[in-house]
Short mmCIF file of C-alpha atoms in Angstrom, two decimals:
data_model
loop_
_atom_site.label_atom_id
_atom_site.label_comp_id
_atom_site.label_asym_id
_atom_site.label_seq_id
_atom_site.Cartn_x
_atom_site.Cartn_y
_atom_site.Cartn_z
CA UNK P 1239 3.15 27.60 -8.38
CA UNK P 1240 4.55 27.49 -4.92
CA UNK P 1241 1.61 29.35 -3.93
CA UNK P 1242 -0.73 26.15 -4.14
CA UNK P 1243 1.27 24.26 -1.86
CA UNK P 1244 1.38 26.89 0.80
CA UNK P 1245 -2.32 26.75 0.51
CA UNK P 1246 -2.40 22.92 0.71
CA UNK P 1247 -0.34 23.20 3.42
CA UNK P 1248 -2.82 25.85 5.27
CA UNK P 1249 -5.37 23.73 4.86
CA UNK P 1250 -4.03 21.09 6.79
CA UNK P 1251 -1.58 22.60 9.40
CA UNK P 1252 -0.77 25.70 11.28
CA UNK P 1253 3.09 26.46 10.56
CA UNK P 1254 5.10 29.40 11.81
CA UNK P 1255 6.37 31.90 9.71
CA UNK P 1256 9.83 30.84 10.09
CA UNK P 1257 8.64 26.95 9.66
CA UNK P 1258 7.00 27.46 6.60
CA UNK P 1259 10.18 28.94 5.25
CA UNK P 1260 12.19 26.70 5.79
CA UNK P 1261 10.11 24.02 3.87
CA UNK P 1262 9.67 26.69 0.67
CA UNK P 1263 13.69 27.08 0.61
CA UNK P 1264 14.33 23.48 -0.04
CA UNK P 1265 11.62 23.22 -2.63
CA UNK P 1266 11.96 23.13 -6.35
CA UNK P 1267 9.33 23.72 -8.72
CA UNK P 1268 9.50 21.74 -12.27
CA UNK P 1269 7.35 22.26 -15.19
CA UNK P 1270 7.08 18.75 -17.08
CA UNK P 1271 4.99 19.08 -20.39
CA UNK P 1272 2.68 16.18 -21.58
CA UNK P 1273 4.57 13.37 -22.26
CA UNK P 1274 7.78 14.35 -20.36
CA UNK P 1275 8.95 12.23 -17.80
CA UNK P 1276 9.17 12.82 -14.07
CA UNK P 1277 10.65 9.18 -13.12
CA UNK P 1278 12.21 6.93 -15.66
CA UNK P 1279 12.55 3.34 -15.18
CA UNK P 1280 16.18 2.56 -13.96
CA UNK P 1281 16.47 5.42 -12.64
CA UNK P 1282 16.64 5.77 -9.00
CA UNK P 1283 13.70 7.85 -7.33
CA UNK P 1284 15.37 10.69 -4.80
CA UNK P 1285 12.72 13.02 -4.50
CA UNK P 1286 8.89 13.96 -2.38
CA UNK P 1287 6.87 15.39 -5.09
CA UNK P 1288 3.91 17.12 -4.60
CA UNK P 1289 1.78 17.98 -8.00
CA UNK P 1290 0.81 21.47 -7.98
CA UNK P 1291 -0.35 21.52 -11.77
CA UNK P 1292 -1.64 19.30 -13.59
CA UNK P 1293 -2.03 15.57 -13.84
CA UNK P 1294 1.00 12.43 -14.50
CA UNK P 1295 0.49 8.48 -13.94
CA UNK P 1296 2.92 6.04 -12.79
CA UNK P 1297 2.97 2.80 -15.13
CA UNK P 1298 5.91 0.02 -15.60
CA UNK P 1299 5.90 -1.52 -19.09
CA UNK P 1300 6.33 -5.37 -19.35
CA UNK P 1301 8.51 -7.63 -21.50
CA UNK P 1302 6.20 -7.91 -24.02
CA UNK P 1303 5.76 -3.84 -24.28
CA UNK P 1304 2.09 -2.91 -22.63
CA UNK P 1305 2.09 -0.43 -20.15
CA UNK P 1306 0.07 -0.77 -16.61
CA UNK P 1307 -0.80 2.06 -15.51
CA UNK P 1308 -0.08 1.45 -10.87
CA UNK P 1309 -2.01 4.94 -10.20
CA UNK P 1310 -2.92 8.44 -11.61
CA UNK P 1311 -2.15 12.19 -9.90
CA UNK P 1312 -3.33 15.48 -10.26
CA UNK P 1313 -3.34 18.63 -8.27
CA UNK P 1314 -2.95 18.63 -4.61
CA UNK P 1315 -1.83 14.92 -4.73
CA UNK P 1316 1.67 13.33 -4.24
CA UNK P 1317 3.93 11.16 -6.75
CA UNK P 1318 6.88 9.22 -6.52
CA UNK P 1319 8.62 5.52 -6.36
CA UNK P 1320 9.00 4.95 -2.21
CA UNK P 1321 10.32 1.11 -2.94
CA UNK P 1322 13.23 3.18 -5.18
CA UNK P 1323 13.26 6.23 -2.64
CA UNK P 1324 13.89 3.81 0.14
CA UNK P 1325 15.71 1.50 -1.30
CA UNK P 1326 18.14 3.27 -3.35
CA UNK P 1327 17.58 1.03 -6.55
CA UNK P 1328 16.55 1.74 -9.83
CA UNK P 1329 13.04 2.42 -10.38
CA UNK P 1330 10.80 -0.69 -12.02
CA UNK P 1331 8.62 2.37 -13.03
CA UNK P 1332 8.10 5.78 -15.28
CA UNK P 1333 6.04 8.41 -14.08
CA UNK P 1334 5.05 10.65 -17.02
CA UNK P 1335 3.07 13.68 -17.28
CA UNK P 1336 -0.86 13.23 -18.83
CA UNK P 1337 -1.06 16.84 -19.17
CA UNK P 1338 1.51 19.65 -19.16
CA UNK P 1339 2.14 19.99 -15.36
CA UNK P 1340 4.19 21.36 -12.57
CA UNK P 1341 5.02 19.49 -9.44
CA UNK P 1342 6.74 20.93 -6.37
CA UNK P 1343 10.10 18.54 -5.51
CA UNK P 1344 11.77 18.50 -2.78
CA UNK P 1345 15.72 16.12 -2.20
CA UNK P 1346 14.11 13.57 -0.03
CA UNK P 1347 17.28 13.78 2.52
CA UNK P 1348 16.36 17.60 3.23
CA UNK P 1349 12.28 16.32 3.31
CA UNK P 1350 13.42 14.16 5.91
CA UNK P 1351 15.04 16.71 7.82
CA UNK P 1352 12.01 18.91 7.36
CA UNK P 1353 9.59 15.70 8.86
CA UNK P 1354 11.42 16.19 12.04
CA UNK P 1355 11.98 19.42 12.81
CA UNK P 1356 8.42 20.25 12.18
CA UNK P 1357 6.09 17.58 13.67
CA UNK P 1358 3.08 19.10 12.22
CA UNK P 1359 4.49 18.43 8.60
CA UNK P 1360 6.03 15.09 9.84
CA UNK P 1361 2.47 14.02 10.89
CA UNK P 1362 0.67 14.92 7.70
CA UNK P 1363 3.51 13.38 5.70
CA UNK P 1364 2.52 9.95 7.57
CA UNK P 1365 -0.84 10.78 7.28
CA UNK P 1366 -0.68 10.31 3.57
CA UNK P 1367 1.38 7.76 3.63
CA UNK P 1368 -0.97 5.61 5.70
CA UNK P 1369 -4.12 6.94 3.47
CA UNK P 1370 -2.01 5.64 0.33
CA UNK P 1371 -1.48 2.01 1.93
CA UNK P 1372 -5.00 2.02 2.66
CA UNK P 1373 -5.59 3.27 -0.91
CA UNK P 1374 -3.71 0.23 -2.51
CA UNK P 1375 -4.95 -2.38 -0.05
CA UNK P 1376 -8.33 -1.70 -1.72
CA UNK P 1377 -6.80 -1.48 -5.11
CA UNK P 1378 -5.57 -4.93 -4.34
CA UNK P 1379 -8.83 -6.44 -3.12
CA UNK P 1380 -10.48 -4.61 -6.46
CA UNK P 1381 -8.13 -6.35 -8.83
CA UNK P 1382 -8.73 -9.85 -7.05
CA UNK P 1383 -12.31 -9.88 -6.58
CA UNK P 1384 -14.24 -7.37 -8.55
CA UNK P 1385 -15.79 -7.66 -12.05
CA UNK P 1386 -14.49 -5.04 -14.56
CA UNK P 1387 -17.56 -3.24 -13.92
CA UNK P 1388 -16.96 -3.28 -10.73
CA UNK P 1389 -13.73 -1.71 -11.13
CA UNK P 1390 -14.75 0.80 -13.41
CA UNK P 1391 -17.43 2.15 -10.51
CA UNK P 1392 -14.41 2.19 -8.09
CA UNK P 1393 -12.25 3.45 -10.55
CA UNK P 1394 -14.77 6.75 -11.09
CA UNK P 1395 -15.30 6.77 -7.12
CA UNK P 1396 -11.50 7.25 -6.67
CA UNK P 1397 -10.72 9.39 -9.61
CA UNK P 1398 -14.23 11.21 -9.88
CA UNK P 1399 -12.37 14.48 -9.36
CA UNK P 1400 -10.50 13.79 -12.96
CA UNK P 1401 -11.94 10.84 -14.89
CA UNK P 1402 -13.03 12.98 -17.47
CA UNK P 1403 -9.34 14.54 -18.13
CA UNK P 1404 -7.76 11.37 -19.01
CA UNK P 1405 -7.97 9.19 -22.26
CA UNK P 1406 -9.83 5.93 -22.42
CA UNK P 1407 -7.00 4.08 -23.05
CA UNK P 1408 -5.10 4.76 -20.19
CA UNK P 1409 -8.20 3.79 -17.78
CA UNK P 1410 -8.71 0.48 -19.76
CA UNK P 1411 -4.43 0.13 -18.99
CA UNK P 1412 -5.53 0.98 -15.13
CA UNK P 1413 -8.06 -1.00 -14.91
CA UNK P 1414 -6.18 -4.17 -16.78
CA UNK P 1415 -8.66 -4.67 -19.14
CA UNK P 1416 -9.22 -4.01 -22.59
CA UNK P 1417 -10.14 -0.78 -24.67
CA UNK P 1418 -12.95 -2.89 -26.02
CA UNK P 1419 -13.99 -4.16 -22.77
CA UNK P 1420 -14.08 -0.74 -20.65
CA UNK P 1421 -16.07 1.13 -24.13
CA UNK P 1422 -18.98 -2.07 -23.58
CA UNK P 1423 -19.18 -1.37 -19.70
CA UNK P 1424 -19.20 2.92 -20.50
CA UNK P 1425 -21.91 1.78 -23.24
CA UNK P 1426 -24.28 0.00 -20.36
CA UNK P 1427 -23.31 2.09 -17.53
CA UNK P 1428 -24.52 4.25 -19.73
CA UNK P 1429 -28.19 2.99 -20.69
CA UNK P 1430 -29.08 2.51 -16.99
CA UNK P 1431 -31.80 4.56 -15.08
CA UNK Y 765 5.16 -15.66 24.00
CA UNK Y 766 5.81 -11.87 24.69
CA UNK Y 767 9.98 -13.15 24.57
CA UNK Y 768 9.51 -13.59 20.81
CA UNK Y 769 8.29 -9.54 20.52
CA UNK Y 770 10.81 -8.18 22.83
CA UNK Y 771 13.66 -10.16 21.22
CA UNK Y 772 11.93 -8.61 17.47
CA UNK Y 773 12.51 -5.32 19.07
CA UNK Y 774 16.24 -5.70 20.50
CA UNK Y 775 17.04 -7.37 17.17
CA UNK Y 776 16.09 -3.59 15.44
CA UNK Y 777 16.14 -0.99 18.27
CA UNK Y 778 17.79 0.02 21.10
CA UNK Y 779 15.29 0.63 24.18
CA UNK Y 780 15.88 1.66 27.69
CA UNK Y 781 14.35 -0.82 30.44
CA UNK Y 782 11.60 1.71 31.58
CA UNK Y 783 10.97 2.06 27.75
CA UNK Y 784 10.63 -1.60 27.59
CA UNK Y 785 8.59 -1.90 30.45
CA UNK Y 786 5.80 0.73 29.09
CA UNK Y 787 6.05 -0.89 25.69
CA UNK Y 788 4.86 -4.30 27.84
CA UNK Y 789 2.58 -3.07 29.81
CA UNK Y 790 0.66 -1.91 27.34
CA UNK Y 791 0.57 -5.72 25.34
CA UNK Y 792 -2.03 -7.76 25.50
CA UNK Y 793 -1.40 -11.93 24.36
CA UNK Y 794 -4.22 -13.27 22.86
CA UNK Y 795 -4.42 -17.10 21.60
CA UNK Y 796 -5.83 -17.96 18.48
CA UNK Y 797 -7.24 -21.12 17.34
CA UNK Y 798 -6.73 -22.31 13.57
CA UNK Y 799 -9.98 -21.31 11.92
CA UNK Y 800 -10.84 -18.77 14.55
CA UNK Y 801 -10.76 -15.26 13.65
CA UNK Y 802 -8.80 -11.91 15.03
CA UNK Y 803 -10.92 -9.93 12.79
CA UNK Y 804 -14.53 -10.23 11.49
CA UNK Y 805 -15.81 -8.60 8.70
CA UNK Y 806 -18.40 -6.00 9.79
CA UNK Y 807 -16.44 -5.51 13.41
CA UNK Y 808 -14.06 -1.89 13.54
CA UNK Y 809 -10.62 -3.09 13.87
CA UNK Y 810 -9.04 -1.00 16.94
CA UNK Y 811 -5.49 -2.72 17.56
CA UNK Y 812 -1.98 -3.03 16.27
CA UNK Y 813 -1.23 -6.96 16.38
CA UNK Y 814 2.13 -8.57 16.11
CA UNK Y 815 2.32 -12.09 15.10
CA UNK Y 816 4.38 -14.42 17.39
CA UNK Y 817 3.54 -17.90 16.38
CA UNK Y 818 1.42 -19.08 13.50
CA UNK Y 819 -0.04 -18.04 10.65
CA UNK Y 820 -2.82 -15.74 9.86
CA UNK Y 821 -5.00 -14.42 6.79
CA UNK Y 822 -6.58 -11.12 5.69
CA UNK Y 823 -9.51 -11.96 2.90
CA UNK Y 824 -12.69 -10.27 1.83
CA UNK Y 825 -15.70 -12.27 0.81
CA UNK Y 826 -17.53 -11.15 -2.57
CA UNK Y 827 -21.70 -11.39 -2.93
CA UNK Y 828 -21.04 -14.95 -4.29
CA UNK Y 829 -19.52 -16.24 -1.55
CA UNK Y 830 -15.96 -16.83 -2.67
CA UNK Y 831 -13.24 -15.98 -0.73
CA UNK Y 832 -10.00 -13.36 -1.99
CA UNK Y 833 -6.86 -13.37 0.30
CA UNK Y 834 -5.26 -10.22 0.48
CA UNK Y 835 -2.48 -11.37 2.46
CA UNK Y 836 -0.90 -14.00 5.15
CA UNK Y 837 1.49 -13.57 8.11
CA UNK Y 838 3.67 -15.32 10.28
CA UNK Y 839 5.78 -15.16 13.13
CA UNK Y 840 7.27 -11.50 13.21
CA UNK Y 841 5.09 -9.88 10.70
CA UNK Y 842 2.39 -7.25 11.60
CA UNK Y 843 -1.41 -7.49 10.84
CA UNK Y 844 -5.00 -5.58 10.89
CA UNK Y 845 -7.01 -3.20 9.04
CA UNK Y 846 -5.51 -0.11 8.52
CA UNK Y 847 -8.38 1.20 7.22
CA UNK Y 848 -11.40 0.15 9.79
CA UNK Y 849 -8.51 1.21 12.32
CA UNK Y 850 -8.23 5.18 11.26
CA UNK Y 851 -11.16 5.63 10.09
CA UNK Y 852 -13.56 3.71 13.20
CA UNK Y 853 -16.00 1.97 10.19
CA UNK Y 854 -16.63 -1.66 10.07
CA UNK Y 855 -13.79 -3.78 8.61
CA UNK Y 856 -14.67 -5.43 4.60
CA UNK Y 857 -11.95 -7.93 5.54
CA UNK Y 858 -12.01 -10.99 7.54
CA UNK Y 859 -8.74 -12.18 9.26
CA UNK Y 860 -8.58 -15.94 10.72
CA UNK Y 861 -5.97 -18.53 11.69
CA UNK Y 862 -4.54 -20.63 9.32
CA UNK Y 863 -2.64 -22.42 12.51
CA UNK Y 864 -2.40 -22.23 16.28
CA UNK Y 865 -1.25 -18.69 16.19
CA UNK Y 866 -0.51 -16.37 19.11
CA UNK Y 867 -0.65 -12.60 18.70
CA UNK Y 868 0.62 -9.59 20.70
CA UNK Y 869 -2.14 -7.13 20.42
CA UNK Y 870 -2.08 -3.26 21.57
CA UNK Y 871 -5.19 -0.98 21.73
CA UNK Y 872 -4.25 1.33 19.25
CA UNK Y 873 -4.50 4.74 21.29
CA UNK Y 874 -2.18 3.24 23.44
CA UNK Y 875 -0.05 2.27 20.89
CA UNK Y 876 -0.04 5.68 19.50
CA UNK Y 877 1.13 7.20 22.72
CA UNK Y 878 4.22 4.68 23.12
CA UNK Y 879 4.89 6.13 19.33
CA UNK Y 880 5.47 9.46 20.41
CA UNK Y 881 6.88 9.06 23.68
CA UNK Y 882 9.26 6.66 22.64
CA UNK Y 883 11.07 7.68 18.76
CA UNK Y 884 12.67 4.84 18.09
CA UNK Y 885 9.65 2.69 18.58
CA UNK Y 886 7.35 5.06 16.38
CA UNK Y 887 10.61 4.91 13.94
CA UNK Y 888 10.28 1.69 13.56
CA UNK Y 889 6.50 1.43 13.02
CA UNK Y 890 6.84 4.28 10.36
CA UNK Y 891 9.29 1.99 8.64
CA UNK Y 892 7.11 -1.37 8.90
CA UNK Y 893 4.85 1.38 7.05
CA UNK Y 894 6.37 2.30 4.31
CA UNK Y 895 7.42 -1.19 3.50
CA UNK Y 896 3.75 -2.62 3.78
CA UNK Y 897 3.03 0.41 1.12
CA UNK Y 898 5.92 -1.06 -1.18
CA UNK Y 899 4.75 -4.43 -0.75
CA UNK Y 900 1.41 -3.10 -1.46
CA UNK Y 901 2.52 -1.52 -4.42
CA UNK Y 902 4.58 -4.43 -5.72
CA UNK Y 903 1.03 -6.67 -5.58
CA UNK Y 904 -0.60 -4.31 -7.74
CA UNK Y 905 1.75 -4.38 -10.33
CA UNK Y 906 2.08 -8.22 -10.39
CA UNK Y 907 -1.88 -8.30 -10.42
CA UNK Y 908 -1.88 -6.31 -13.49
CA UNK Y 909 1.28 -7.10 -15.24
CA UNK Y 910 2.03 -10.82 -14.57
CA UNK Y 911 1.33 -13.68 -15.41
CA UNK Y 912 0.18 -16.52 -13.44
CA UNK Y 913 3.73 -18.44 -13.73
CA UNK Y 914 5.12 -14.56 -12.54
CA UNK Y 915 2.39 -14.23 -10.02
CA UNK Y 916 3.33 -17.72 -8.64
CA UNK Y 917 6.67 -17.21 -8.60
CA UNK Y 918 6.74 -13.80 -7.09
CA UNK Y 919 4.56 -15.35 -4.33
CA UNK Y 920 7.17 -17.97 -4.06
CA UNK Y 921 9.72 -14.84 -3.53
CA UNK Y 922 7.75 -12.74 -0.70
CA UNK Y 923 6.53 -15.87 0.98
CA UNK Y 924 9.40 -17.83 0.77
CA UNK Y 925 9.51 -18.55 4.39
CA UNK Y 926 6.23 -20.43 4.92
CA UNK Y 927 4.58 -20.94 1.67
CA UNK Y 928 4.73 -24.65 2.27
CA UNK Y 929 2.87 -24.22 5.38
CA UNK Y 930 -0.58 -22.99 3.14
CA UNK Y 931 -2.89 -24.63 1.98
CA UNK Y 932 -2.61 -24.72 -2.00
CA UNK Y 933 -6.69 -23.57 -2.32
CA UNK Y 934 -5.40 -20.81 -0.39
CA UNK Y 935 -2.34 -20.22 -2.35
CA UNK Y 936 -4.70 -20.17 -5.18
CA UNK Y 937 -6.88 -17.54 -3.62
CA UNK Y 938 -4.26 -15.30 -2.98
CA UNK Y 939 -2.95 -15.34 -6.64
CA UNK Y 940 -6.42 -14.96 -8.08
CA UNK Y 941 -6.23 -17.97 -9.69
CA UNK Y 942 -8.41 -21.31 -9.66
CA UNK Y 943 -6.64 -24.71 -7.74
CA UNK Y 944 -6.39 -26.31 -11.40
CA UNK Y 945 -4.71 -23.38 -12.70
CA UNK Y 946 -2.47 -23.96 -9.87
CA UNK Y 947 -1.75 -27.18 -10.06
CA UNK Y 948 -0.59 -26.92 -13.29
CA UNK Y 949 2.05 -24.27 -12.99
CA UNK Y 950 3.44 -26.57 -10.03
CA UNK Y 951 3.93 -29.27 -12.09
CA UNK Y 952 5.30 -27.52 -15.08
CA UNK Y 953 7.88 -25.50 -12.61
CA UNK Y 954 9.04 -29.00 -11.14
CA UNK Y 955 9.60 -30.02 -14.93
CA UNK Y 956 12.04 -27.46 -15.15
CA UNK Y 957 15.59 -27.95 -14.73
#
C-alpha cells in the first residue's frame, strides 16, 4: 500500500533517494474495514493521514443523535481533525471508514520534522492545506446561499470522482437535507435534457 | 497605522531590525471608507491584507440579489480571497467596510518572498493558516448541525470582541438567518437568567 503514496508523492515532487526514505520509515500503514473507526470523538487526533485505499467521512453526531457528515475521502486524499491535532483536545468528530480501506499514518511530531527537513514535502503539505481552506470557504458559502439543488450540483462537482460509491443517505447527511429531499432533486436532475 | 502591525508581530515573533525593515518596506497602508470595498467581486485578489483599524466583510451575492456574509474582521485579523489569490481567477466574493477601516496590504509575491527568507514570519502565516482552516471547519459544522439559538450563540463566541459593533441585518446574514428570526432569539436569550 505504501507503494501508492510513493507514487502520489512522484507525482508532485522530486525527492532524493535518501529523502524519500526517511518519510517511508516513519509511516504506518492501517487497514480499517467498513465501519471501523479511524478518529473517535473524544479522542484526541495525533496523526497526518493520507488514504491510500479506499474511502472514510468525517461526521460529528449532535445531541439529538443525527450525524453530519463535515467531508468525504478516498484515495490519494488526506484525513484528519487539525483543530484536535493542533490543539491537543479531544476530537468533536469520528472519522469512519465507508468502505474497507487503508490509509498511510504518520505521528504528526515526526511529520513535522519531515515538513522541515524536506522543503519540497513541507511545500506540498501547505499546498493542501491552503487548497482545503479554500475547499471549505466554498463549502461555507454553499451551505449559506445555495438551494439544495444547488448543492447537490456542487456536491457531484467536488465528489464526481466517487459520488457513485457512497450511499444516498450519507450525501442527503452532507448535504443537510433530507433523504426525501435529495431522492426529488436526483428524480428532476434526472428528467432534464 | 503600520505601529499597530509591527507591535502584532513583536507580540508573536521575534525579528531582527533588518528583518523588520524588509517586512516594512514591502507594506503598503491603504484607507478604507465604510461602504467602500477592498475587494470586488469579479476583480483577482493579489494581496495579503492585515486589518489595523475597523471592520471589514467577505460576502457573495446570489442571482437574486441577496447578500451571504462569509465572514467579518477587525483590528488584528487577516483578510482576502485565498482562492482568486492562488489560483489568478476573478474573486465570487465581495469584501467592503463596515467602518473607517485601515489595512496593511502586501503584494502577495512579495509577501511570499519575506515567507521564505524570513521563518519565523512564514511560521507564523502557516499558523494564521491552519487556524482559518479550523475556523473554517468549525462554520461548517455549526451550518449543518446547529441550530439558530447554537448558531447565534457560537457567533456570539468567535465574535465576541466586536459583535456589537455589526449591524444586526448583517449579523443575520452571516448566520443564514432572516432579521425576524433574529430578533427573536435576542429577546428570548435576554429572558434568560
Amino acid at each position: 500500500m505504501y507503494e501508492i503514496f510513493q507514487q502520489y508523492l512522484d507525482d508532485k515532487i522530486s525527492l532524493s533517494s535518501e529523502e524519500a526514505s526517511s518519510i517511508r520509515e516513519s509511516s504506518i500503514i492501517k487497514k480499517i474495514r467498513k465501519r471501523q473507526y479511524l478518529l473517535q470523538e473524544g479522542d484526541v487526533w495525533r496523526y497526518d493521514a493520507f488514504i491510500a485505499k479506499g474511502c472514510l467521512r468525517t461526521y460529528s453526531i449532535d445531541e439529538a443523535g443525527s450525524e453530519h457528515i463535515i467531508g468525504f475521502g478516498i484515495e490519494n486524499w488526506w484525513i484528519g481533525d487539525r483543530e484536535s491535532l493542533l490543539s491537543g483536545q479531544p476530537s468533536r468528530f469520528n472519522i469512519d471508514a465507508v468502505e474497507d480501506s487503508e490509509v498511510v499514518l504518520f505521528a504528526h511530531t515526526n511529520f513535522e520534522k519531515l515538513c522541515v527537513a524536506i522543503p519540497a514535502f513541507g511545500q506540498l503539505i501547505n499546498q493542501i492545506l491552503q487548497r482545503s481552506f479554500i475547499a471549505s470557504q466554498n463549502r461555507i458559502q454553499a451551505a449559506l446561499s445555495y438551494t439544495a439543488e444547488e448543492k447537490y450540483r456542487a456536491f457531484l462537482e467536488k465528489y464526481s470522482a466517487f459520488a457513485n460509491r457512497l450511499p444516498q443517505s450519507m450525501i442527503a447527511s452532507y448535504l443537510g437535507i433530507t433523504p426525501e429531499t435529495l431522492s426529488r432533486i436526483r428524480k428532476n436532475a434526472s428528467r432534464k435534457p
